Short mmCIF file of C-alpha atoms in Angstrom, two decimals:
data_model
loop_
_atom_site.label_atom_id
_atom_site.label_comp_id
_atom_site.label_asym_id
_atom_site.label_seq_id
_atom_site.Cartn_x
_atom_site.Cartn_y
_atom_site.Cartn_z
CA UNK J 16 -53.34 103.08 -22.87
CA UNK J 17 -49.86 102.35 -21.78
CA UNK J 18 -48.87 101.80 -25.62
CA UNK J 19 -48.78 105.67 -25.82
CA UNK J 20 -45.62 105.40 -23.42
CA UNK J 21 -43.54 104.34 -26.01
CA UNK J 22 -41.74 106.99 -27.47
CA UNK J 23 -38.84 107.54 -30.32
CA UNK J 24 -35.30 107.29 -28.22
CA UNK J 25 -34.85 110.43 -26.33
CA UNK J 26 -37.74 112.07 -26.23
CA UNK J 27 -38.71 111.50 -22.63
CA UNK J 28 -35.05 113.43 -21.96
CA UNK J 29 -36.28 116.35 -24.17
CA UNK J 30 -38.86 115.98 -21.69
CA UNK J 31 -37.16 115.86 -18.50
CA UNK J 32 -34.75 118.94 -19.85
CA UNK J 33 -37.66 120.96 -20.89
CA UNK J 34 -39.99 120.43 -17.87
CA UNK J 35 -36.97 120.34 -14.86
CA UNK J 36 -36.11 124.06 -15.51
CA UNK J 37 -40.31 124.74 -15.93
CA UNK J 38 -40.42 123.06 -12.31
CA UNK J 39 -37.56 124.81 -10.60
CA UNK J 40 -38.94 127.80 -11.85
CA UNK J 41 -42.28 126.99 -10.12
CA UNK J 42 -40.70 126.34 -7.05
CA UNK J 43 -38.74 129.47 -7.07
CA UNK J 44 -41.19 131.63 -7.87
CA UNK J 45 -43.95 129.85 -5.44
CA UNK J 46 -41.06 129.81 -2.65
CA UNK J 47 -40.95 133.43 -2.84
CA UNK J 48 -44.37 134.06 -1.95
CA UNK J 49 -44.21 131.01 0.86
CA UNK J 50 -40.92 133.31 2.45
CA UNK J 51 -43.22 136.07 2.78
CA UNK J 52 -46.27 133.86 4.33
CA UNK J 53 -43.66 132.09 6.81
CA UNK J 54 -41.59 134.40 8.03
CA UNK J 55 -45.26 136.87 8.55
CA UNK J 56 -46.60 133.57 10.16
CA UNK J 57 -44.04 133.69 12.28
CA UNK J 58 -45.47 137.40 14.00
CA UNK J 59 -48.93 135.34 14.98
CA UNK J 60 -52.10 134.36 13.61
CA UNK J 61 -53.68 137.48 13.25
CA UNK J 62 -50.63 138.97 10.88
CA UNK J 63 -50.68 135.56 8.97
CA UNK J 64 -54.45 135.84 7.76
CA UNK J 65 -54.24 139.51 7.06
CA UNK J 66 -51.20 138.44 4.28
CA UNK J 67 -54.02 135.58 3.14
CA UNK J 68 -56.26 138.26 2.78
CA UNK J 69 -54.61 140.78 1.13
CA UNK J 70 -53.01 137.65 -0.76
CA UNK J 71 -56.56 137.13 -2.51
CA UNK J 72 -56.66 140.45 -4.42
CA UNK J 73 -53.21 139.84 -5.65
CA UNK J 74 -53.77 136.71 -6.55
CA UNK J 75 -55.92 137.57 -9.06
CA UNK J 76 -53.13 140.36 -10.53
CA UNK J 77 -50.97 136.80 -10.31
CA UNK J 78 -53.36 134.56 -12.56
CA UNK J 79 -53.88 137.63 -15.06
CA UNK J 80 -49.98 137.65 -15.55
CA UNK J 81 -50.33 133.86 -15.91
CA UNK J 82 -53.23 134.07 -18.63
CA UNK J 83 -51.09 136.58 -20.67
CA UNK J 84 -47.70 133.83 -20.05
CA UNK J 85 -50.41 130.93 -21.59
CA UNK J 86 -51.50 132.83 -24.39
CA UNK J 87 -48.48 133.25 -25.39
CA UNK J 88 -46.97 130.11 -24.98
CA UNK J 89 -50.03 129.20 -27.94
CA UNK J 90 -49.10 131.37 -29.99
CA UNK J 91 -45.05 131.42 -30.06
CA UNK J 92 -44.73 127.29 -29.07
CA UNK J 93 -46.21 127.02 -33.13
CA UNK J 94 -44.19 130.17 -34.64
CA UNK J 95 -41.19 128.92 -32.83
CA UNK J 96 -41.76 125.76 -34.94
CA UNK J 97 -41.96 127.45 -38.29
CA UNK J 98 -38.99 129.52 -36.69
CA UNK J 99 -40.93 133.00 -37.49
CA UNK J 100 -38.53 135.06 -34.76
CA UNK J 101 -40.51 138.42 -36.34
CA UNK J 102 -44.02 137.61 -35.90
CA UNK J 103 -42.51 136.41 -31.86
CA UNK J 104 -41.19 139.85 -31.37
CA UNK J 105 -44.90 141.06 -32.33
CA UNK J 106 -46.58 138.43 -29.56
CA UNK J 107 -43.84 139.33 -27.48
CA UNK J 108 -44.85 143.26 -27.62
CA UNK J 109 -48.76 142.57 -27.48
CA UNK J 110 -48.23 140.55 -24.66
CA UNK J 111 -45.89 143.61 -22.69
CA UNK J 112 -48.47 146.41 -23.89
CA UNK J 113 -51.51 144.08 -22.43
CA UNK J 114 -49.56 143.24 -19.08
CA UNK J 115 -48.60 146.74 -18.51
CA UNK J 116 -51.69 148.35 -18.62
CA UNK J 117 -53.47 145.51 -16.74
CA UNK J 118 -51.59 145.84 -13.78
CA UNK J 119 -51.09 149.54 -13.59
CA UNK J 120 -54.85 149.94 -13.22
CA UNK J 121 -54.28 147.56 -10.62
CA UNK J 122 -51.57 148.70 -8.50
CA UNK J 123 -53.77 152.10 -8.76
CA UNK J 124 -57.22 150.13 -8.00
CA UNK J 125 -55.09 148.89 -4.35
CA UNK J 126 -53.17 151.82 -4.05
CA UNK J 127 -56.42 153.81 -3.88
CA UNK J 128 -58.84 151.86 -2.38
CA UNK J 129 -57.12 148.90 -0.25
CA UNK J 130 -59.36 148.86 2.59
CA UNK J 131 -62.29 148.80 0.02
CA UNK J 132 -60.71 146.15 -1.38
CA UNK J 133 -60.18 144.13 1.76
CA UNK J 134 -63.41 144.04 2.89
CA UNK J 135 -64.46 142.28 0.10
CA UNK J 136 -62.49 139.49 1.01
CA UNK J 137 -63.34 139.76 5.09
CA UNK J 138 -65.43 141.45 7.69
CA UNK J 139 -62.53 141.48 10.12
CA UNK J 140 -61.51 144.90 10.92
CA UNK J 141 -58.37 143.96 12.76
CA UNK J 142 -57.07 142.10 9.42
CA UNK J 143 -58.47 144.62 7.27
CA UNK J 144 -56.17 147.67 8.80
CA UNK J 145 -53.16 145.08 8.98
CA UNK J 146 -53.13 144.13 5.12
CA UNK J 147 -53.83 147.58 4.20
CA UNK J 148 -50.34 148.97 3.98
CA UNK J 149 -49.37 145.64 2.63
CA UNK J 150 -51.61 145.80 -0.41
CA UNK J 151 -51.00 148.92 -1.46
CA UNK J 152 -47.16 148.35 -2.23
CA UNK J 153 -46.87 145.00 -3.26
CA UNK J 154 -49.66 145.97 -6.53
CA UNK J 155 -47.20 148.03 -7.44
CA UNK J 156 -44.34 144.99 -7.57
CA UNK J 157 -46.37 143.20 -10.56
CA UNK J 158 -45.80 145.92 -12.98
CA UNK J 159 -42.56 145.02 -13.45
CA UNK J 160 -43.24 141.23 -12.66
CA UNK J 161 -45.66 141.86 -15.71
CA UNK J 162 -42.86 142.55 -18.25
CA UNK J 163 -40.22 140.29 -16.75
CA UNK J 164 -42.95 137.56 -16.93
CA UNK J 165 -43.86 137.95 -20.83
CA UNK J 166 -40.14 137.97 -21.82
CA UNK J 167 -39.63 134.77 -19.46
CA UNK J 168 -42.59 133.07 -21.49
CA UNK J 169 -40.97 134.02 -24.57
CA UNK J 170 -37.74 132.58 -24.31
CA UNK J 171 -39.63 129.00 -22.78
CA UNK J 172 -41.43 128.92 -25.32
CA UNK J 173 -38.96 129.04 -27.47
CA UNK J 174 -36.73 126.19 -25.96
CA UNK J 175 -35.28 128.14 -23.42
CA UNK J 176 -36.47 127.39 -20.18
CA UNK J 177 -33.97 128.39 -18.11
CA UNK J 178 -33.88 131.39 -18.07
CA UNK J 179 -36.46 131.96 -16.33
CA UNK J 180 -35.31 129.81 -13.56
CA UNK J 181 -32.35 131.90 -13.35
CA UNK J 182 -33.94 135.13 -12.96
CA UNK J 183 -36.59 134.24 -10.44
CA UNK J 184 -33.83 132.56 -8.42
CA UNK J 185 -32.27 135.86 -7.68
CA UNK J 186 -35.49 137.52 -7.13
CA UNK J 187 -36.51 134.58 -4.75
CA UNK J 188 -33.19 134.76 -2.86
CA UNK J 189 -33.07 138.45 -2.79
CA UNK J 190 -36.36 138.59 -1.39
CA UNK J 191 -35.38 135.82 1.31
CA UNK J 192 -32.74 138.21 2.76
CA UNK J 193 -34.86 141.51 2.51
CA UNK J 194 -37.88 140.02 4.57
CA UNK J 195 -35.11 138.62 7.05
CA UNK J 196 -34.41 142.44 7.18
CA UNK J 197 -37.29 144.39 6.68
CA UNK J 198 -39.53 141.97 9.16
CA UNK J 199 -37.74 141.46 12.04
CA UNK J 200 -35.03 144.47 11.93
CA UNK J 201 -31.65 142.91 11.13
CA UNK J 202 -28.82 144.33 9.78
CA UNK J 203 -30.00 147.83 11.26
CA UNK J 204 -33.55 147.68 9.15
CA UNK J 205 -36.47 149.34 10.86
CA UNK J 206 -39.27 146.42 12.04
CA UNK J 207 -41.71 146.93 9.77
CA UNK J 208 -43.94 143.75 10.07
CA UNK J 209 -46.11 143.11 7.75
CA UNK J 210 -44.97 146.15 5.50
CA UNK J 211 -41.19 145.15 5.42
CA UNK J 212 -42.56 141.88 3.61
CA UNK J 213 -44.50 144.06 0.97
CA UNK J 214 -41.30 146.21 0.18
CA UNK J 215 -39.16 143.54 0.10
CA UNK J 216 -41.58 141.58 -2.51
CA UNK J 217 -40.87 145.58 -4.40
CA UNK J 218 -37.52 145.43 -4.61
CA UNK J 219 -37.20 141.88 -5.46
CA UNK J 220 -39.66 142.34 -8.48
CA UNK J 221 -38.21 145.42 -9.40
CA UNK J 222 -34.42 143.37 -9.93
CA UNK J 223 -36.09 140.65 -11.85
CA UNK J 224 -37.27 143.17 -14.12
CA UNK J 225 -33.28 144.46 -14.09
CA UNK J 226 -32.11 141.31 -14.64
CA UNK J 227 -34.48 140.82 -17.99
CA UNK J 228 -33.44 143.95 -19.41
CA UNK J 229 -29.57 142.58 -19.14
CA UNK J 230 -30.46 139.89 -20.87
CA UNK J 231 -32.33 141.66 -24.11
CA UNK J 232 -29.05 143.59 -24.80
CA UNK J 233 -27.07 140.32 -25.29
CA UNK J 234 -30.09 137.43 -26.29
CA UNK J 235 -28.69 136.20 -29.85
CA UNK J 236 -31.13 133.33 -29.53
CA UNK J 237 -34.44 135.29 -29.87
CA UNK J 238 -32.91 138.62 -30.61
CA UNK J 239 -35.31 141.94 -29.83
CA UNK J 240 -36.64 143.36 -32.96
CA UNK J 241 -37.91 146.68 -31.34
CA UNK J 242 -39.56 147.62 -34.33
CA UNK J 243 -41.68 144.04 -33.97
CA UNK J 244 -41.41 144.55 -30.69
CA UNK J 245 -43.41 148.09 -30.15
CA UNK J 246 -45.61 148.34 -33.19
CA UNK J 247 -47.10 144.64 -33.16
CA UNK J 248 -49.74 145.47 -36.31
CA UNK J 249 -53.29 144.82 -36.10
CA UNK J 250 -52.80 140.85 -37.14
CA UNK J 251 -51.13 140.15 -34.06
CA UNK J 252 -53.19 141.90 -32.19
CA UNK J 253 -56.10 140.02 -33.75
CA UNK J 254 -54.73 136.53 -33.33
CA UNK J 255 -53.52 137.05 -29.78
CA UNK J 256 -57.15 138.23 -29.12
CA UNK J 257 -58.17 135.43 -30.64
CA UNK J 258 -56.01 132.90 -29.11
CA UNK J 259 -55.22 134.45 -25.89
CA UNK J 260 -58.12 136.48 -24.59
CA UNK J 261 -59.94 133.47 -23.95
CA UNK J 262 -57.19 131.62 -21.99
CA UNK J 263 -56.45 135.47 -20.51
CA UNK J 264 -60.32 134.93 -19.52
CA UNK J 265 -60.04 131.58 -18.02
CA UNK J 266 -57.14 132.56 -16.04
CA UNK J 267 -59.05 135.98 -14.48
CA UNK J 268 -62.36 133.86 -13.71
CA UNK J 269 -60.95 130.97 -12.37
CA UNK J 270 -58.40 133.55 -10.05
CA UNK J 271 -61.80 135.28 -9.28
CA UNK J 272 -62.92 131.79 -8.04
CA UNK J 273 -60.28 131.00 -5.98
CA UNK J 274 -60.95 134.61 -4.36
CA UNK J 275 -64.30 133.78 -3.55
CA UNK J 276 -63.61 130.80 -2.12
CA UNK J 277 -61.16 132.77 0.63
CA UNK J 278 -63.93 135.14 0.57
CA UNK J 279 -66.26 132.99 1.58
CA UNK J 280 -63.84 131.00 4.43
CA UNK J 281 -63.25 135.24 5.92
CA UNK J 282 -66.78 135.35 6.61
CA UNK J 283 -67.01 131.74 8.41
CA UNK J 284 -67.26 131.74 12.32
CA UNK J 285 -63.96 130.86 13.11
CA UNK J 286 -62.71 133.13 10.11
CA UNK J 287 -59.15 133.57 11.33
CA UNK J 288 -58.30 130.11 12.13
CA UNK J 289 -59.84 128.92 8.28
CA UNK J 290 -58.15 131.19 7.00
CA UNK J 291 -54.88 130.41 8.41
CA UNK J 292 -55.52 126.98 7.75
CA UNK J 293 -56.88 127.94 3.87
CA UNK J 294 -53.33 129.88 3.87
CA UNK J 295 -51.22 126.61 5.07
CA UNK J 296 -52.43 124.43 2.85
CA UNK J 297 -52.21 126.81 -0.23
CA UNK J 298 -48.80 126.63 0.07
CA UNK J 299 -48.52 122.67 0.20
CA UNK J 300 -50.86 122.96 -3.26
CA UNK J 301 -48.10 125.16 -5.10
CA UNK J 302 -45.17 123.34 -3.77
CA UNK J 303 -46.85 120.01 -4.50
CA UNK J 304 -48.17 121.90 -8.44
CA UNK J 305 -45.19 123.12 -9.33
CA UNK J 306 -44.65 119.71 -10.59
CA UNK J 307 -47.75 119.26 -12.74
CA UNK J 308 -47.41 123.05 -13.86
CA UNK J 309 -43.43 122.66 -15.20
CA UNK J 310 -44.77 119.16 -16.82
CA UNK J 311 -47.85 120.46 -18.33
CA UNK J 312 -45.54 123.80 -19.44
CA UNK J 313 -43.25 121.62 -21.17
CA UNK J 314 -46.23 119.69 -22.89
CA UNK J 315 -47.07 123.06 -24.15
CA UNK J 316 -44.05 123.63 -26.45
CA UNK J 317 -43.86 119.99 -27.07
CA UNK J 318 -47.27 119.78 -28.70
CA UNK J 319 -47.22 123.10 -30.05
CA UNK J 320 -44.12 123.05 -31.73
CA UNK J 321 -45.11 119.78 -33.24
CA UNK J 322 -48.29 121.45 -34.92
CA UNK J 323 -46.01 124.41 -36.02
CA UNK J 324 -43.57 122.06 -37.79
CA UNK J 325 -46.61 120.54 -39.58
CA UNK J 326 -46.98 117.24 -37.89
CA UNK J 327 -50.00 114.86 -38.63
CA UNK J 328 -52.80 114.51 -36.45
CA UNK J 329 -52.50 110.94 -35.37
CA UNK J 330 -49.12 111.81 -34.45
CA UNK J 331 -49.60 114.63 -32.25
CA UNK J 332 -53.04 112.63 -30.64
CA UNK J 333 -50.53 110.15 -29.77
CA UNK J 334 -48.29 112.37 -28.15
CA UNK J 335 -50.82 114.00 -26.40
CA UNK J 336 -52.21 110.81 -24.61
CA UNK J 337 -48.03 110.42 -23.83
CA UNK J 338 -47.74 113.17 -22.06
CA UNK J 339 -50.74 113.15 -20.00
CA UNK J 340 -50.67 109.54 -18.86
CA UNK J 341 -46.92 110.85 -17.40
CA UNK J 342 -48.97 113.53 -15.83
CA UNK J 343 -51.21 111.25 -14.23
CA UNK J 344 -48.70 108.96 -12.93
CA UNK J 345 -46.74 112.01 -11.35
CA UNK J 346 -49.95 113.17 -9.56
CA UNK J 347 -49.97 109.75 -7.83
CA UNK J 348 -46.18 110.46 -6.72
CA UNK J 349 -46.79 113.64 -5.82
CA UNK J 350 -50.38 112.16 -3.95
CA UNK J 351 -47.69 109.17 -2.26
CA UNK J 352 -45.14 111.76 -0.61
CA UNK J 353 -47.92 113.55 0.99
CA UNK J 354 -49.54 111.05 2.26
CA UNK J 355 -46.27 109.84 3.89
CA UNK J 356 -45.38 113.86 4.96
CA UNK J 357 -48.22 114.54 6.56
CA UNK J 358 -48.21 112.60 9.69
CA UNK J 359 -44.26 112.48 9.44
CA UNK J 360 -43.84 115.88 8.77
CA UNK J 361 -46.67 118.10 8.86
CA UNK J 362 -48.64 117.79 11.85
CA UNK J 363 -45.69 117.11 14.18
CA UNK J 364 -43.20 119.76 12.63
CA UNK J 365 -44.60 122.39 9.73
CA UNK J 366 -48.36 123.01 11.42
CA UNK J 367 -46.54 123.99 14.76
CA UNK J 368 -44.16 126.83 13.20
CA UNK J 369 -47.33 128.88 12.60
CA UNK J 370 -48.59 128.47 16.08
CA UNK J 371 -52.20 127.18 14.61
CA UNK J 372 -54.60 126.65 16.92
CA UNK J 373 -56.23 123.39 17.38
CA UNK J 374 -59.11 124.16 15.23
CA UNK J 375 -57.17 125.38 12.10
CA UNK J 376 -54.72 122.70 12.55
CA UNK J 377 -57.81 120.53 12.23
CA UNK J 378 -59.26 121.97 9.45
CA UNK J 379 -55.42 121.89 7.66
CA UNK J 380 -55.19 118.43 8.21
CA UNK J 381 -58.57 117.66 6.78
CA UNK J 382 -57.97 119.66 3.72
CA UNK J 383 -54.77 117.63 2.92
CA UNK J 384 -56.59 114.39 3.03
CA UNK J 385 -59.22 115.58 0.75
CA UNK J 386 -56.70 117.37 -1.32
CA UNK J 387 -54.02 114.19 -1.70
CA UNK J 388 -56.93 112.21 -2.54
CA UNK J 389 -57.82 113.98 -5.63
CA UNK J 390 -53.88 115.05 -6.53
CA UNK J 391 -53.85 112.80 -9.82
CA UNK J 392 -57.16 114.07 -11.32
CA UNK J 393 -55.80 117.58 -10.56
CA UNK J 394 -52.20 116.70 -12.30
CA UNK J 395 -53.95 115.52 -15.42
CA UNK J 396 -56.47 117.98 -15.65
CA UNK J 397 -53.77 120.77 -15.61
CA UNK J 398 -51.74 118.95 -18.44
CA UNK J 399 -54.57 118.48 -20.53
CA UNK J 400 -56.31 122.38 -20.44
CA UNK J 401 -53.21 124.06 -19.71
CA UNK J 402 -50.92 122.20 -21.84
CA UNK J 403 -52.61 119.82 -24.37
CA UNK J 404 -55.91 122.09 -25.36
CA UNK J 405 -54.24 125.66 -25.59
CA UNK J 406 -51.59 124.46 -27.18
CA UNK J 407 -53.82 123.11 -30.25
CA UNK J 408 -55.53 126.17 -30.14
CA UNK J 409 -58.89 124.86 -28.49
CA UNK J 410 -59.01 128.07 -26.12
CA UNK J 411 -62.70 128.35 -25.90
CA UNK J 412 -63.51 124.97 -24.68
CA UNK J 413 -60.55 124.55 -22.74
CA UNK J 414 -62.19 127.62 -20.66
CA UNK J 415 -65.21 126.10 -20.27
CA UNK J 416 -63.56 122.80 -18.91
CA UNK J 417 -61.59 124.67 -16.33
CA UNK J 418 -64.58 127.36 -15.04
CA UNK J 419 -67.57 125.15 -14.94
CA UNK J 420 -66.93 123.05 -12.53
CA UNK J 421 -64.97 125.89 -10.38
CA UNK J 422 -68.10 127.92 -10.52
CA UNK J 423 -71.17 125.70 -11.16
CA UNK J 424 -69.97 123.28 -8.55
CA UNK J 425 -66.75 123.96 -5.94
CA UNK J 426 -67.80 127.92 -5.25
CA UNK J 427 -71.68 127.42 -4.36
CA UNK J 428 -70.92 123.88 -2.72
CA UNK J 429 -68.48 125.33 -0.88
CA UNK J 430 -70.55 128.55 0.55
CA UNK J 431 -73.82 126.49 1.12
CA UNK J 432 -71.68 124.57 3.38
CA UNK J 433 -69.95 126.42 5.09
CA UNK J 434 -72.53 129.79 5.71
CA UNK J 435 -75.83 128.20 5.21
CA UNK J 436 -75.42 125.05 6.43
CA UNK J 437 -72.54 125.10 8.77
CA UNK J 438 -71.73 121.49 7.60
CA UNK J 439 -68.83 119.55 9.61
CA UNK J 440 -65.13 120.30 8.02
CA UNK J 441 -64.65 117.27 5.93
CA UNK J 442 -67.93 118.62 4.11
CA UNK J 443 -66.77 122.23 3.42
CA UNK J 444 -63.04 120.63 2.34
CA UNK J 445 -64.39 118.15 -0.10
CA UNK J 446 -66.63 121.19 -1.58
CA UNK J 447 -63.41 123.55 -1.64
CA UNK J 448 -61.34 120.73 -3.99
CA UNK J 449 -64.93 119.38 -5.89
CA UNK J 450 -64.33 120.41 -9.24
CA UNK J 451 -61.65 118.39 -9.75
CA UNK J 452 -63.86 115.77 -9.86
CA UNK J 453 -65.75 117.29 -12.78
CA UNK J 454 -62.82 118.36 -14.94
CA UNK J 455 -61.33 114.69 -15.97
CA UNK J 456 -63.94 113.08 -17.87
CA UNK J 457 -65.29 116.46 -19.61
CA UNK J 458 -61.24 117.13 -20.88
CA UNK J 459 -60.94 113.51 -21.78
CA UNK J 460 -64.29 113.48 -23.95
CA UNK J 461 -62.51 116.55 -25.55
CA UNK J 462 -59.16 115.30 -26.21
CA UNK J 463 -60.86 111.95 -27.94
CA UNK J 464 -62.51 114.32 -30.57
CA UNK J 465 -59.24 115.88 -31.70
CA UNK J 466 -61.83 118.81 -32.74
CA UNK J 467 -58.28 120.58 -30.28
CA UNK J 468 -55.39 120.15 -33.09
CA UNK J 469 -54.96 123.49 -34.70
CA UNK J 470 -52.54 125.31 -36.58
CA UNK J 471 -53.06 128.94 -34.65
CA UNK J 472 -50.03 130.51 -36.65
CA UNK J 473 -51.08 133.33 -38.91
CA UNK J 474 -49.78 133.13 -42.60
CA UNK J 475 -49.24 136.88 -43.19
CA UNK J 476 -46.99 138.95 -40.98
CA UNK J 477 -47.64 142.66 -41.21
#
């Protein structure tokens, strides 16, 4: 296997130049929703799992702006190779249209109903009328996040990764000093709690999407073609259906997952401490994934660009077992530190800043065994549906790989232990991260069949 390691001179630095901005993106963007988690930890328990809770909902809004970022990525990654900067502009505009209107029925849907909407996710009436007002205004924040988002995508795609980093670095730091504000009441800012986090996650969005727009006036390297841009023509529309509904899908389903899954630690006994717990550790999975996501992003436009520029099928095989053995061998890194962090680091410094009580700091402890333990499956399996498989093309099965285990095995695992059975905590953690262990020989049966490679361009732009 290692004989796929060895690569033309200077590729891996491609690699490292493409994936390093992908990462610090990650971070950036996954450090602005930890501000807003530790600084509301920092008011108690109680305020901490209402933001879980009214985290879950928006979660899904999150992964739905991620599906329409990976559909993308399929489609422009291959055009960029053929260098078709029209038929971009078209995928560029489906892409806005389809974001927009997603999340405005959305922000309306929480605006509307957010107690509705909270009780779905717990039976705890206290947390239920403290995420309300928090709900309802930070929907609103991922209509522009939508937009700024798709254009981000774009421009990665395309070689540029950047730029992205750049923009959610002054949304993340922005939001950093607006919750310092807004929270607590510095700088002559009302207190607002739990509220002054949701309007500073507004305003922050609402300069990313700023920032974007600066940057279309004076981008020579994809330039707009508004034209393109706002009448995209019923091909595009048909291949991004094509291409990206699936992934768009995968994304909504496996978000709805996740949701369940905090759904169904709300309605436990002990709800608030699991929940806290849930909450702590989510945050240690998307520092610790920003990693594996920036890798498998770059393995993306790697592999799709190859196919666009017409590249045999051997070679990009080859290049695909590459990249994902690097994958692997990052998850055990990444699987290393924490291991080391979490008795030098966690438990005696991070768990105590949220004031967890003894039972969530438990059950937080116990999920980052079980969770460090499977880190490299997880790593690889992200490369190889995220990155390898969509960007060949092979949407469909790519979906299946990723939701079938979520939902045939991790969701009802995961409630029969923890409502019906009321099995100990290692039980209900190992059902919570099971699917990984599902995912890596299915993808690997798939990626040996090369039924993936794909040309998804479309021959005729209209």
């Amino acid at each position: 296997m290692l004989h796929y390691l060895r690569r033309e001179p200077g590729f891996y630095k491609r690699l490292f130049l493409l994936a390093l901005p992908l990462i610090l993106q990650n971070l950036i963007t996954t450090s602005l929703g930890f501000v807003d988690t530790f600084m509301v930890g920092l008011l108690g328990d109680y305020e901490l799992s209402a933001v879980t809770a009214a985290n879950a909902p928006i979660f899904l809004i999150q992964v739905i702006i991620f599906g329409l970022m990976s559909g993308l990525t399929i489609l422009v990654s291959q055009y960029w190779g053929k260098q078709d900067i029209e038929a971009i502009n078209r995928c560029m505009g489906f892409a806005a249209y389809t974001g927009v209107c997603i999340t405005a029925l959305a922000a309306l849907l929480l605006f509307t109903f957010p107690t509705q909407v909270l009780s779905l996710v717990t039976n705890n009436s206290i947390l239920i009328e403290m995420g309300a007002p928090y709900l309802k205004i930070v929907g609103i924040s991922y209509i522009f996040n939508a937009v700024s988002s798709v254009y981000v995508s774009m421009q990665r795609s395309a070689e540029n990764p950047s730029l992205g980093m750049k923009v959610f670095a002054c949304s993340m730091l922005l939001n950093t000093f607006l919750n310092y504000c807004l929270i607590f009441g510095n700088f002559g800012a009302p207190a607002l709690g739990i509220t002054g986090a949701a309007v500073a996650t507004l305003i922050s969005r609402i300069a990313e999407f700023l920032l974007v727009v600066l940057y279309v006036l004076f981008s020579r390297r994809v330039p707009l073609m508004p034209r393109q841009f706002l009448r995209p023509g019923r091909d595009t529309a048909r291949s991004f259906i094509r291409y990206a509904t699936p992934v768009l899908l995968n994304e909504t389903l496996w978000g709805l997952g996740t949701t369940v899954m905090t759904a169904i630690l709300g309605h436990m006994a002990d709800s608030a401490d699991m929940l806290a717990a849930y909450t702590i550790m989510g945050n240690i999975d998307k520092f610790t994934t920003v990693s594996c996501f920036g890798l498998a992003g770059a393995t993306a436009v790697i592999l799709g660009k190859s196919i666009g520029e017409g590249a045999s099928r051997d070679r990009v095989y080859d290049l695909s077992w590459c990249l994902l053995i690097v994958s692997f061998l990052l998850g055990l890194i990444l699987a290393g530190l924490l291991a080391v962090a979490l008795p030098t680091l966690f438990i005696p410094y991070l768990y105590p800043l949220f004031s967890l009580s003894p039972l969530a700091t438990r059950a937080a402890v116990m999920l980052c065994v079980v969770y460090l333990i499977l880190l490299p499956l997880k790593s690889f399996d992200i490369s190889n549906i995220t990155g390898v498989l969509r960007a060949g093309g092979d949407v469909r099965m790519a979906t299946v790989i990723d939701l079938t285990p979520l939902w045939g095995v991790a969701v009802p695992v995961s409630a029969l232990a923890a409502l019906v059975f009321d099995a100990p905590l290692p039980v209900v953690c190992l059902g919570i991260y099971s699917e990984n262990l599902c995912k890596m020989p299915w993808g690997i049966h798939r990626l040996r069949s090369r039924k993936w490679i794909n040309d998804v361009t479309r021959r005729d732009a209209s």
